[in-house]
Amino acid sequence: MARINPEKLKSLLKVYFIAGSTNCLEDPCIVLEEAIRGGITLFQYREKGSNCLDGTEKLVLGRELQRICKNNGIPFIVNDDIEMALELDADGVHIGQEDEDAQEVRKKIGDKILGVSVHCVKEVEKAKLAGADYFGVGPIFPTETKKDTRAVQGTALIEELKDFEIPIVGIGGITADNASLVMEAGADGVSVITAISHADDVWEAADRLRRKIYN
Ligand SMILES: Cc1ncsc1CCOP(=O)(O)O
Ligand SMILES: C=C1C=NC(C(F)(F)F)=NC1=N
Ligand SMILES: [Mg+2]
């Protein structure tokens, strides 16, 4: 298997839903099924935060969510936990600057999709050299979801990366109301947790976000 084609990856990044058990108000499997019906294009399992699952419980939920993605042709990305990603044979992993070095991760995961969180051009260049396939830029807007985010940066870095022609997804406080700002700045897609996972109607929230991106 070869590394994913950047143009294909850019289409996958359009409506990138991220969630774990702590982000869902009901069964995460139901939330994911509804989000998929609403038109998300990529899913990341991110089991993080106080009282998140660990060990077997985390693996079992991961396997269930992966099955739902597989049944619907949606690639399944695992956040942080490289070992679990390999055990599940996930489609890819996402790592932050504080996680394992991207070069090491690339060696472990072969041609799977590798996403890296970046906050400046220097971090982009380093991640690119290390073999990153896509870049998570944020937090774009204020967010309550991740407690230890870097400073809110708006769309400045996305605009700075415009000519890099690399797959970029914005993240942080993104909703159907501000998603167009992120796309106009040059991102290939938007990544959301709360805007979908905390919606009264998950299907409708995902559908509304999708329509804003594809309009
Ligand atoms: C994981 C992550 N990385 C930067 S902000 C963030 C949280 C995004 O969550 P939300 O979409 O609820 O603001
Ligand atoms: C901290 C994160 C930053 N960006 C992304 C993504 F949107 F996938 F790029 N995922 C994360 N878990
Ligand atoms: Mg991380």
PDB file of N, CA and C in Angstrom, residues 2 19 28-29 53 76 78 83 106 111 128 134 136 145-146 155 159 163 192 208:
ATOM      1  N   ALA A   2       0.524   2.253  -0.734  1.00  0.00           N
ATOM      2  CA  ALA A   2       1.356   3.472  -0.800  1.00  0.00           C
ATOM      3  C   ALA A   2       0.763   4.564   0.097  1.00  0.00           C
ATOM      4  N   ALA A  19     -14.048  12.716  18.171  1.00  0.00           N
ATOM      5  CA  ALA A  19     -14.794  12.499  19.416  1.00  0.00           C
ATOM      6  C   ALA A  19     -14.226  11.316  20.192  1.00  0.00           C
ATOM      7  N   PRO A  28     -21.499   6.921  22.241  1.00  0.00           N
ATOM      8  CA  PRO A  28     -20.637   7.405  21.156  1.00  0.00           C
ATOM      9  C   PRO A  28     -20.905   6.726  19.810  1.00  0.00           C
ATOM     10  N   CYS A  29     -21.354   5.472  19.862  1.00  0.00           N
ATOM     11  CA  CYS A  29     -21.641   4.750  18.613  1.00  0.00           C
ATOM     12  C   CYS A  29     -22.839   5.366  17.898  1.00  0.00           C
ATOM     13  N   LEU A  53     -11.862   6.851  29.005  1.00  0.00           N
ATOM     14  CA  LEU A  53     -11.647   5.401  29.098  1.00  0.00           C
ATOM     15  C   LEU A  53     -10.168   5.092  28.946  1.00  0.00           C
ATOM     16  N   PHE A  76     -10.731   5.760   9.548  1.00  0.00           N
ATOM     17  CA  PHE A  76     -10.731   5.801  11.024  1.00  0.00           C
ATOM     18  C   PHE A  76      -9.336   6.174  11.500  1.00  0.00           C
ATOM     19  N   VAL A  78      -6.797   7.404  14.751  1.00  0.00           N
ATOM     20  CA  VAL A  78      -6.649   7.325  16.211  1.00  0.00           C
ATOM     21  C   VAL A  78      -5.752   8.464  16.683  1.00  0.00           C
ATOM     22  N   GLU A  83       0.182   2.641  19.623  1.00  0.00           N
ATOM     23  CA  GLU A  83       0.082   1.176  19.835  1.00  0.00           C
ATOM     24  C   GLU A  83      -1.344   0.698  19.551  1.00  0.00           C
ATOM     25  N   ARG A 106       6.211   7.710  12.010  1.00  0.00           N
ATOM     26  CA  ARG A 106       6.124   7.328  10.589  1.00  0.00           C
ATOM     27  C   ARG A 106       6.752   5.927  10.387  1.00  0.00           C
ATOM     28  N   ASP A 111       2.699   3.177   5.814  1.00  0.00           N
ATOM     29  CA  ASP A 111       2.042   4.135   4.905  1.00  0.00           C
ATOM     30  C   ASP A 111       0.691   4.631   5.417  1.00  0.00           C
ATOM     31  N   LYS A 128       6.591  18.102   7.970  1.00  0.00           N
ATOM     32  CA  LYS A 128       6.599  17.718   6.549  1.00  0.00           C
ATOM     33  C   LYS A 128       7.806  16.809   6.277  1.00  0.00           C
ATOM     34  N   TYR A 134      -1.051  15.236   6.730  1.00  0.00           N
ATOM     35  CA  TYR A 134      -1.894  16.428   6.859  1.00  0.00           C
ATOM     36  C   TYR A 134      -1.529  17.169   8.130  1.00  0.00           C
ATOM     37  N   GLY A 136      -2.907  19.765  11.285  1.00  0.00           N
ATOM     38  CA  GLY A 136      -4.015  20.335  12.053  1.00  0.00           C
ATOM     39  C   GLY A 136      -3.584  21.682  12.588  1.00  0.00           C
ATOM     40  N   THR A 145     -12.974  22.693  24.811  1.00  0.00           N
ATOM     41  CA  THR A 145     -12.815  21.231  24.737  1.00  0.00           C
ATOM     42  C   THR A 145     -11.436  20.744  25.142  1.00  0.00           C
ATOM     43  N   LYS A 146     -10.415  21.471  24.662  1.00  0.00           N
ATOM     44  CA  LYS A 146      -9.048  21.029  24.994  1.00  0.00           C
ATOM     45  C   LYS A 146      -8.506  22.053  25.977  1.00  0.00           C
ATOM     46  N   THR A 155      -7.120  32.746  11.762  1.00  0.00           N
ATOM     47  CA  THR A 155      -6.782  32.037  10.515  1.00  0.00           C
ATOM     48  C   THR A 155      -5.417  32.457   9.970  1.00  0.00           C
ATOM     49  N   GLU A 159      -3.625  31.144   6.454  1.00  0.00           N
ATOM     50  CA  GLU A 159      -3.329  32.048   5.319  1.00  0.00           C
ATOM     51  C   GLU A 159      -1.839  32.004   4.964  1.00  0.00           C
ATOM     52  N   ASP A 163       0.259  28.935   0.149  1.00  0.00           N
ATOM     53  CA  ASP A 163       1.023  28.522  -1.037  1.00  0.00           C
ATOM     54  C   ASP A 163       1.783  27.218  -0.831  1.00  0.00           C
ATOM     55  N   VAL A 192     -14.103  19.314  13.901  1.00  0.00           N
ATOM     56  CA  VAL A 192     -14.923  19.745  15.039  1.00  0.00           C
ATOM     57  C   VAL A 192     -15.167  18.616  16.034  1.00  0.00           C
ATOM     58  N   ARG A 208     -25.563  20.388   8.485  1.00  0.00           N
ATOM     59  CA  ARG A 208     -25.476  21.848   8.333  1.00  0.00           C
ATOM     60  C   ARG A 208     -24.005  22.252   8.113  1.00  0.00           C
TER      61      ARG A 208
END
